[in-house]
Coordinates of C-alpha atoms in Angstrom, one line a residue:
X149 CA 0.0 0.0 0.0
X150 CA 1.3 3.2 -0.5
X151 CA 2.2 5.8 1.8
X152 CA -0.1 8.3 0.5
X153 CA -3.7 7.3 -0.7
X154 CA -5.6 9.2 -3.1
X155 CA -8.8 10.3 -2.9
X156 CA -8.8 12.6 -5.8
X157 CA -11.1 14.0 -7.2
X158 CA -12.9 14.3 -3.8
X159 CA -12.6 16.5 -1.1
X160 CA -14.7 15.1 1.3
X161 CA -16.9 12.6 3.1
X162 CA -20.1 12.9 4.6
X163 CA -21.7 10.4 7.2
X164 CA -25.4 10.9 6.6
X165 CA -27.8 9.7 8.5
X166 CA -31.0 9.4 10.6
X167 CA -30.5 11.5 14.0
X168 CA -32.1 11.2 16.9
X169 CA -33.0 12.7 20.5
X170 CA -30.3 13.6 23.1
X171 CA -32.9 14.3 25.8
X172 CA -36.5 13.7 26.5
X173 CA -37.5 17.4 25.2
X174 CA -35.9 16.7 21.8
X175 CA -38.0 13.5 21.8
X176 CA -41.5 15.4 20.2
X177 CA -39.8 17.9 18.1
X178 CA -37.6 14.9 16.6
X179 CA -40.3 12.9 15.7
X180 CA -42.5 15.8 14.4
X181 CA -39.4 15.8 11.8
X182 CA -39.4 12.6 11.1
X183 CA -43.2 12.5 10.6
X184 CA -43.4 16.3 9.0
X185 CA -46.3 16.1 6.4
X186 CA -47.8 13.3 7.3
X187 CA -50.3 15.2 10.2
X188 CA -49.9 13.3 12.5
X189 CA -51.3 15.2 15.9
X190 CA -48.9 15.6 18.6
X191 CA -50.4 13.7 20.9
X192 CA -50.0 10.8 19.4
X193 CA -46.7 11.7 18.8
X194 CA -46.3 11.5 22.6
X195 CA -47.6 8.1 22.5
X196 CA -44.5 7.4 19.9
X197 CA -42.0 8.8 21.7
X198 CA -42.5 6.1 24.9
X199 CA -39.9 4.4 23.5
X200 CA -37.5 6.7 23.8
X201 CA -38.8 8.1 27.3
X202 CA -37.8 4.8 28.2
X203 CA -34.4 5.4 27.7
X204 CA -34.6 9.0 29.3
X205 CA -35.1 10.2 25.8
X206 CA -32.3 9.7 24.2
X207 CA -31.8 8.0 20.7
X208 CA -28.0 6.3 20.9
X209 CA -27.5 6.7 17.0
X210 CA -26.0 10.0 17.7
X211 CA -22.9 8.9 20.0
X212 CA -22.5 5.8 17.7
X213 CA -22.3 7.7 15.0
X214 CA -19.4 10.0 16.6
X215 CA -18.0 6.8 17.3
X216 CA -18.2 5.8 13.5
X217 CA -16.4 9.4 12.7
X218 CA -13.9 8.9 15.2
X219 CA -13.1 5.4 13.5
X220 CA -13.1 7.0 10.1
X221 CA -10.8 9.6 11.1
X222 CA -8.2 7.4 13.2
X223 CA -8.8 5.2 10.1
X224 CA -7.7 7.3 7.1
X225 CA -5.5 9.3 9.2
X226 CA -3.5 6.1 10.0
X227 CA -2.9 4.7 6.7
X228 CA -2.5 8.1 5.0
X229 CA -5.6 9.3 3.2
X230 CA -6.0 12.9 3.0
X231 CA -9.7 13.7 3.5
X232 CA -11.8 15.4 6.1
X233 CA -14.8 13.5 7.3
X234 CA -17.8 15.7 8.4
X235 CA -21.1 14.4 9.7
X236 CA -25.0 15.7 9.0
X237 CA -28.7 14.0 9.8
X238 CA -31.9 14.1 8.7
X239 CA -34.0 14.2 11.5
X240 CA -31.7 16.4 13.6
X241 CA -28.6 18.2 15.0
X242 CA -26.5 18.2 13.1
X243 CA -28.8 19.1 10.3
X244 CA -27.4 18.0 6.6
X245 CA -28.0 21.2 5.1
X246 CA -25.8 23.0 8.0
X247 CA -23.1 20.4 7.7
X248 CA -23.7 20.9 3.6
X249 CA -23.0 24.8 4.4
X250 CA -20.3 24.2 6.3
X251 CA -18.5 22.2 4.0
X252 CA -19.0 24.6 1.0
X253 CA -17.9 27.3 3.4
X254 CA -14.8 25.2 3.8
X255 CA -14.0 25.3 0.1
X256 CA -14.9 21.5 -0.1
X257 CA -16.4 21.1 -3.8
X258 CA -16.3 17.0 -4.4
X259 CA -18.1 15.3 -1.3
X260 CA -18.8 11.5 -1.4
X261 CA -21.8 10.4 1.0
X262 CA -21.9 7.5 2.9
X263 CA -25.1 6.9 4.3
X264 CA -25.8 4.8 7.3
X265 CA -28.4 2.0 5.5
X266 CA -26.5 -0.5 3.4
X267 CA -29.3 -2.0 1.2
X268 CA -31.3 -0.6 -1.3
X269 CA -34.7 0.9 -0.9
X270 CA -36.6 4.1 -0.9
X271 CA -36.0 5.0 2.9
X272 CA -32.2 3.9 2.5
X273 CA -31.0 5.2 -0.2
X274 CA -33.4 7.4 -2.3
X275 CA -35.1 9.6 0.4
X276 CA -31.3 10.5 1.7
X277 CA -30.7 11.4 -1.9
X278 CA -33.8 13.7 -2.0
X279 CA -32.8 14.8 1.4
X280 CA -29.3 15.8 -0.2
X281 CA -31.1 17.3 -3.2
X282 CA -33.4 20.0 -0.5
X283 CA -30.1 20.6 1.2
X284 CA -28.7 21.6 -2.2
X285 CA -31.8 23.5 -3.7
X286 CA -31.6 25.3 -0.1
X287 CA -27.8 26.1 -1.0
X288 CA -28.6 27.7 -4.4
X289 CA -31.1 29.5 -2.9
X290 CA -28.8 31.6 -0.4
X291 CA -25.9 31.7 -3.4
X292 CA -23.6 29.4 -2.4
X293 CA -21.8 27.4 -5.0
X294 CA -22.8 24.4 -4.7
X295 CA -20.3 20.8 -4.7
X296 CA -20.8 18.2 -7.1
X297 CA -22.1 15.6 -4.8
X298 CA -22.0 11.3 -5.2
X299 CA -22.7 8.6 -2.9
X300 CA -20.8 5.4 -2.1
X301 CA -22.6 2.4 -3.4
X302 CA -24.3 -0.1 -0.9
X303 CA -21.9 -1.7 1.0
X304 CA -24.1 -4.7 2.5
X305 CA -21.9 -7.4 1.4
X306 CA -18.7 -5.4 1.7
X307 CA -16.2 -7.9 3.9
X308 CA -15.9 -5.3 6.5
X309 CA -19.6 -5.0 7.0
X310 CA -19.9 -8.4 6.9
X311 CA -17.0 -10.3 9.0
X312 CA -17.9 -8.4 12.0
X313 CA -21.4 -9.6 11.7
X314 CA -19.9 -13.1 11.9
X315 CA -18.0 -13.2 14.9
X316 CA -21.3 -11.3 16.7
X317 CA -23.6 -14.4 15.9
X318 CA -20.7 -16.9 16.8
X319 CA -20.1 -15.3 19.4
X320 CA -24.2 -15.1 20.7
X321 CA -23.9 -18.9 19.9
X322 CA -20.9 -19.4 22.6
X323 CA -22.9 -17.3 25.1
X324 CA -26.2 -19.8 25.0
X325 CA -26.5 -22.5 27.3
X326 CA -24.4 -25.9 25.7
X327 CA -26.8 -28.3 25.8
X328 CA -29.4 -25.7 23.1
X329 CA -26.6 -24.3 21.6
X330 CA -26.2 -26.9 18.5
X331 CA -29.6 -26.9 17.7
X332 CA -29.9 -23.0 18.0
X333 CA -31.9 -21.2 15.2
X334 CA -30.6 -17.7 13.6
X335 CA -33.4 -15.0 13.0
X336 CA -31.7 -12.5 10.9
X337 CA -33.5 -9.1 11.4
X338 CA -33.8 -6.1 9.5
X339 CA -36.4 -3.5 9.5
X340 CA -40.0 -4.4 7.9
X341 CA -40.8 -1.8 5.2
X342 CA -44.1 -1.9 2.8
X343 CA -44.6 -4.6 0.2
X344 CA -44.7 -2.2 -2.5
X345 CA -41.8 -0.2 -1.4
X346 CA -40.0 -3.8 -1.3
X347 CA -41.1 -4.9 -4.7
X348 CA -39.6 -1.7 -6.4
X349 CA -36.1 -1.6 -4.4
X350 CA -33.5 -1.6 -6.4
X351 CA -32.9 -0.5 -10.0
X352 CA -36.1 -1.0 -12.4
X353 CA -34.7 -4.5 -13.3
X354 CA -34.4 -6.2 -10.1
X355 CA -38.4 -4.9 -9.3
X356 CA -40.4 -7.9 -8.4
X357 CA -41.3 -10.0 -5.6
X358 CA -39.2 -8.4 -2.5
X359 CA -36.7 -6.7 -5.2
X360 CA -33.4 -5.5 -4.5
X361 CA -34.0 -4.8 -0.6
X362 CA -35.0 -9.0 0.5
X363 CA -32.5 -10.2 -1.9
X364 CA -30.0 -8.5 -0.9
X365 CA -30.6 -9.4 2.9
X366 CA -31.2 -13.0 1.8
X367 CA -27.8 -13.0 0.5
X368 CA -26.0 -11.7 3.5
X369 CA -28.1 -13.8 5.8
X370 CA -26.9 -16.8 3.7
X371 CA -22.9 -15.6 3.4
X372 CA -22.8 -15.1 7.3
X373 CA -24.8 -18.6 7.9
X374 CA -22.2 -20.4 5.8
X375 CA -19.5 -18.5 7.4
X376 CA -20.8 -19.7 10.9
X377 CA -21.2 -22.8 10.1
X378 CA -17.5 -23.1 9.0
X379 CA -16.4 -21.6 12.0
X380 CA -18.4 -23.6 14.7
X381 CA -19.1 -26.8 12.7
X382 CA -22.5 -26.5 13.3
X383 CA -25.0 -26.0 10.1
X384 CA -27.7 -23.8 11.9
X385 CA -30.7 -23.0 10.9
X386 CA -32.1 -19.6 9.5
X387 CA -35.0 -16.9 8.0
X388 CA -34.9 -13.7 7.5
X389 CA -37.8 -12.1 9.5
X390 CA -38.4 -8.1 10.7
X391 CA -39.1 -5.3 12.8
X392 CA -39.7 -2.0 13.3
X393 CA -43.2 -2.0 11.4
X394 CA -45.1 1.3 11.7
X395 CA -47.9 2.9 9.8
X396 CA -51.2 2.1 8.7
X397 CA -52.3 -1.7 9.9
X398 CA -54.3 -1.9 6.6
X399 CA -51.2 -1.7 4.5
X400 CA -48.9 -4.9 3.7
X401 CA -45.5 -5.1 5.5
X402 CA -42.6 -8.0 4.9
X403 CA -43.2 -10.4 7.3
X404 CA -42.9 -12.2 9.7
X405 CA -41.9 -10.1 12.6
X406 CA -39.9 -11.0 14.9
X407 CA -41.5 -11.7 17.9
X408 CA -43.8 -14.0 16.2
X409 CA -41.1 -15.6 14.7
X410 CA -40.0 -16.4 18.1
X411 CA -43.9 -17.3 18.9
X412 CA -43.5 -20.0 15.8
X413 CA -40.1 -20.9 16.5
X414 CA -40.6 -22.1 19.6
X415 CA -44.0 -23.8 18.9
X416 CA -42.0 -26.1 16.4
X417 CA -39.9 -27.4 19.6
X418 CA -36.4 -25.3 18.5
X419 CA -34.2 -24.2 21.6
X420 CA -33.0 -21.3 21.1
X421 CA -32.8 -18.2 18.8
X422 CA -30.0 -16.1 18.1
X423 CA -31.4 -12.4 16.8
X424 CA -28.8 -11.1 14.2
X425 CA -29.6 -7.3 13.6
X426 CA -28.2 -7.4 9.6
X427 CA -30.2 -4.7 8.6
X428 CA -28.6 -2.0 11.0
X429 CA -25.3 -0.5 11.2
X430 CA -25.1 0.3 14.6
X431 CA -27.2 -0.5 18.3
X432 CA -29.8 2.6 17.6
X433 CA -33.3 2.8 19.2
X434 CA -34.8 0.0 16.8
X435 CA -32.4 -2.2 17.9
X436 CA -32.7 -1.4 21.6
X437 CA -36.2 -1.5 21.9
X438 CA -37.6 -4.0 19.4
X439 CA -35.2 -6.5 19.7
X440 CA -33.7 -6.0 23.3
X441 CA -36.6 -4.9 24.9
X442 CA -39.7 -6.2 23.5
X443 CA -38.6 -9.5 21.8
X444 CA -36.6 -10.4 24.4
X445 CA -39.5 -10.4 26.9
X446 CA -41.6 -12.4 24.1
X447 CA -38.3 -14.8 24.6
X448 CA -38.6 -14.4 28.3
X449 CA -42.8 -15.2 28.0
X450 CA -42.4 -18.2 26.0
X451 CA -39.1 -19.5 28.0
X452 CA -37.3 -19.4 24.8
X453 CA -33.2 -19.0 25.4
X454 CA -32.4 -15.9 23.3
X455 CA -29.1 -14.1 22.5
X456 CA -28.4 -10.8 20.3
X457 CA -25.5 -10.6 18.3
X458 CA -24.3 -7.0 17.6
X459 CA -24.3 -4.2 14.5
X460 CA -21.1 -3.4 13.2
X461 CA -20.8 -0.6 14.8
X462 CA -17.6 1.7 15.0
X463 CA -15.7 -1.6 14.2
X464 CA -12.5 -0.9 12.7
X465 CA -12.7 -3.6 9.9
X466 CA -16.4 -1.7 8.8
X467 CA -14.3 2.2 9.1
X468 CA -11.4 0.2 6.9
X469 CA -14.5 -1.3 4.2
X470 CA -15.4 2.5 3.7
X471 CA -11.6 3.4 3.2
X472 CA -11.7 0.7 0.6
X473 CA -14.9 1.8 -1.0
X474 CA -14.0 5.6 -1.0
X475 CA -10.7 4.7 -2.9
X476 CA -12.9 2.2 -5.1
X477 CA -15.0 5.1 -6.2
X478 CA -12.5 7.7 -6.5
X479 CA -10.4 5.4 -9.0
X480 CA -13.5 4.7 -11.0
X481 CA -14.1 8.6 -11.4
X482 CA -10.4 9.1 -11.9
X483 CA -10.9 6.4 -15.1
X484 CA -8.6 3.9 -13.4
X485 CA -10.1 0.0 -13.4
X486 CA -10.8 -1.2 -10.2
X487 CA -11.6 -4.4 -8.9
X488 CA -14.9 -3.8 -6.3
X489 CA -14.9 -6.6 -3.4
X490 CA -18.1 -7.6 -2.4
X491 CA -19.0 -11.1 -1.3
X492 CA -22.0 -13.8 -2.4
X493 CA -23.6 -14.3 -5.2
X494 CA -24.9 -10.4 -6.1
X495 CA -21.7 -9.0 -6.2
X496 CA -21.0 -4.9 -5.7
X497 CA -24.0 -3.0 -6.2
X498 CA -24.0 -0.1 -8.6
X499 CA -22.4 3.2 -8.2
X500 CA -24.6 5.7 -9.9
X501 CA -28.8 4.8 -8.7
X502 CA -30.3 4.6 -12.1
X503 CA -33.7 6.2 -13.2
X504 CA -36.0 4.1 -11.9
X505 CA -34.4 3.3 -8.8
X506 CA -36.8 2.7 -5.4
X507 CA -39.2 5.3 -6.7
X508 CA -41.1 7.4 -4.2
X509 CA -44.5 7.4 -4.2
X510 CA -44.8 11.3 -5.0
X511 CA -41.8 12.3 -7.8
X512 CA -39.2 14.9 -6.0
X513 CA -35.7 15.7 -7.0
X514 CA -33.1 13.5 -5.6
X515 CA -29.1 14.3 -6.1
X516 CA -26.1 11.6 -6.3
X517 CA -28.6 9.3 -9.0
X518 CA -28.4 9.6 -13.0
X519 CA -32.2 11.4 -12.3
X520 CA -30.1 14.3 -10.4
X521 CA -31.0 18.0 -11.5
X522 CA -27.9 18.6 -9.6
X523 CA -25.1 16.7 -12.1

């Protein structure tokens, strides 16, 4: 490896994602962000927001997420690449079109985004890119110049995102009791969206049954299961099943959930369940409450020995996957031939989201795609 790595033509990287509350009188105004639009009356809002009163209002993702910058910078900084890492939300301090401002102001003119969701759907991938398109049209509108601005391709089968996944679920295996842990089941979990937001993930070609979003889980699940069963011996057992459902009960989610899983699971005589979060990139609220919380007393109900494995986190190997993909991605723009490293069967997922591409409901302007207005 050489001394000096090169990130040219970029500038810049920003960590996008989600925010959340840092104290319980965050907690409404957060979620009337997240929920702006829809009219949803604040009281109800308060009904929401138990979860995080639970946890004395505060959403974790904001601490990991300093933990995933620190990890980034010690990262790059340790193996020589040259390029600031700044860090802006959706839902909440810091806002992306601040952090966007900021970076402009700082002369930065080629950002690449990384965004904290690896798979493909609308919620993952396109809405950050029509969040990065308001930012921008919000830009233009106070005269900034505005940077040319791309986003690092999904990373959900990356090594780095994977491996650590791994040694979570083998490790979850070790901590069950020995005489279940053999016949253990895995419940790999990500986070339920609507059918029809499902069934259009992905670019126009991969629409269909689940699209782009269940097969790419399906893969993952499957890499990490083989990769388990190499390590321990033991060939366990899997599905992919979900969480997090909200919205309207009359509207098809992917199922099954979770704590039914567990319901079904351990009506079928298994004896034990391992929960691997797959979907998530770090421990956030979803994670802590669905899973840890509420499935865990289902668990408790049914007498069912469960164990969670853990997100990737701040994990060194996942901060070394995103040196790997920003250097992917600034070789391809640089013309150079590169080599992407994904594993199983789907192999690395595009760079550029093509028309077409987990479509929104309502059409709105979304940056870093071949639909940008913003090129």
């Amino acid at each position: 490896m050489p001394d000096v790595l090169d990130a040219n033509p970029y500038d810049a990287l920003l960590l996008l994602s989600f925010g959340g509350p840092e104290g319980p009188d965050d907690v409404v105004p957060f979620l009337e962000n997240v929920t702006r639009g829809r009219g949803i009356p604040k009281e109800r809002l308060k009904e929401v927001g138990q979860h995080y009163f639970l946890f004395g209002g505060v959403s974790p993702i904001n601490d990991q997420n300093r933990a995933l910058l620190d990890a980034l910078r010690k990262d790059f900084a340790e193996h020589g690449l040259d390029l600031p890492v700044y860090w802006g939300n959706r839902n909440w301090a810091p806002y992306l079109t601040d952090t966007l401002r900021e970076m402009v102001r700082d002369g930065r003119r080629r950002i690449l985004v990384l965004a904290t969701s690896a798979y493909a759907s609308y919620s993952g991938c396109r809405q950050y890119r029509e969040n990065l398109a308001d930012a921008l049209a919000a830009l233009e509108a106070e005269g900034l110049e505005l940077p040319k601005i791309d986003k690092l391709r999904h990373y959900f089968n990356h090594p780095g995102f994977v491996e650590p996944m791994v040694d979570g679920v083998v490790r979850s295996l070790a901590e069950l009791p020995e005489e279940v842990r053999d016949g253990a089941h895995i419940a790999f979990s990500t986070h339920s969206i609507p059918t029809s937001a499902a069934d259009t993930s992905g670019p126009v070609e991969e629409h269909g049954d689940g699209g782009a979003y269940v097969r790419q889980h399906l893969d993952v699940a499957q890499v990490i299961a083989d990769a388990v069963r190499e390590r321990t011996g033991v060939d366990h057992p899997w599905q992919l099943v979900y969480q997090s459902r909200s919205g309207a009960p009359h509207i098809p989610w992917l199922e099954p959930d979770i704590c039914d899983h567990l319901e079904e699971r351990h009506a079928a005589g298994v004896p034990a369940v391992v929960m691997a979060p797959i979907g998530f990139v770090s421990d956030h609220m979803e994670v802590l409450y669905d899973l840890d919380t509420e499935a865990t007393a289902k668990a408790e109900e049914l007498g069912l020995p469960v164990r969670r494995s853990a997100t990737v986190g701040a994990d060194p190997r996942f901060a070394a996957a995103v040196r790997d993909l920003v250097l992917e991605r600034s070789a391809d723009e640089r013309g150079q031939e590169v080599a992407p490293c994904a594993l199983g069967a789907l192999g690395a997922s595009h760079d550029l989201c093509p028309v077409g591409c987990c479509p929104a409901r309502a059409p709105r302007p979304a940056a870093a795609g071949a639909d940008s207005p913003y090129a």
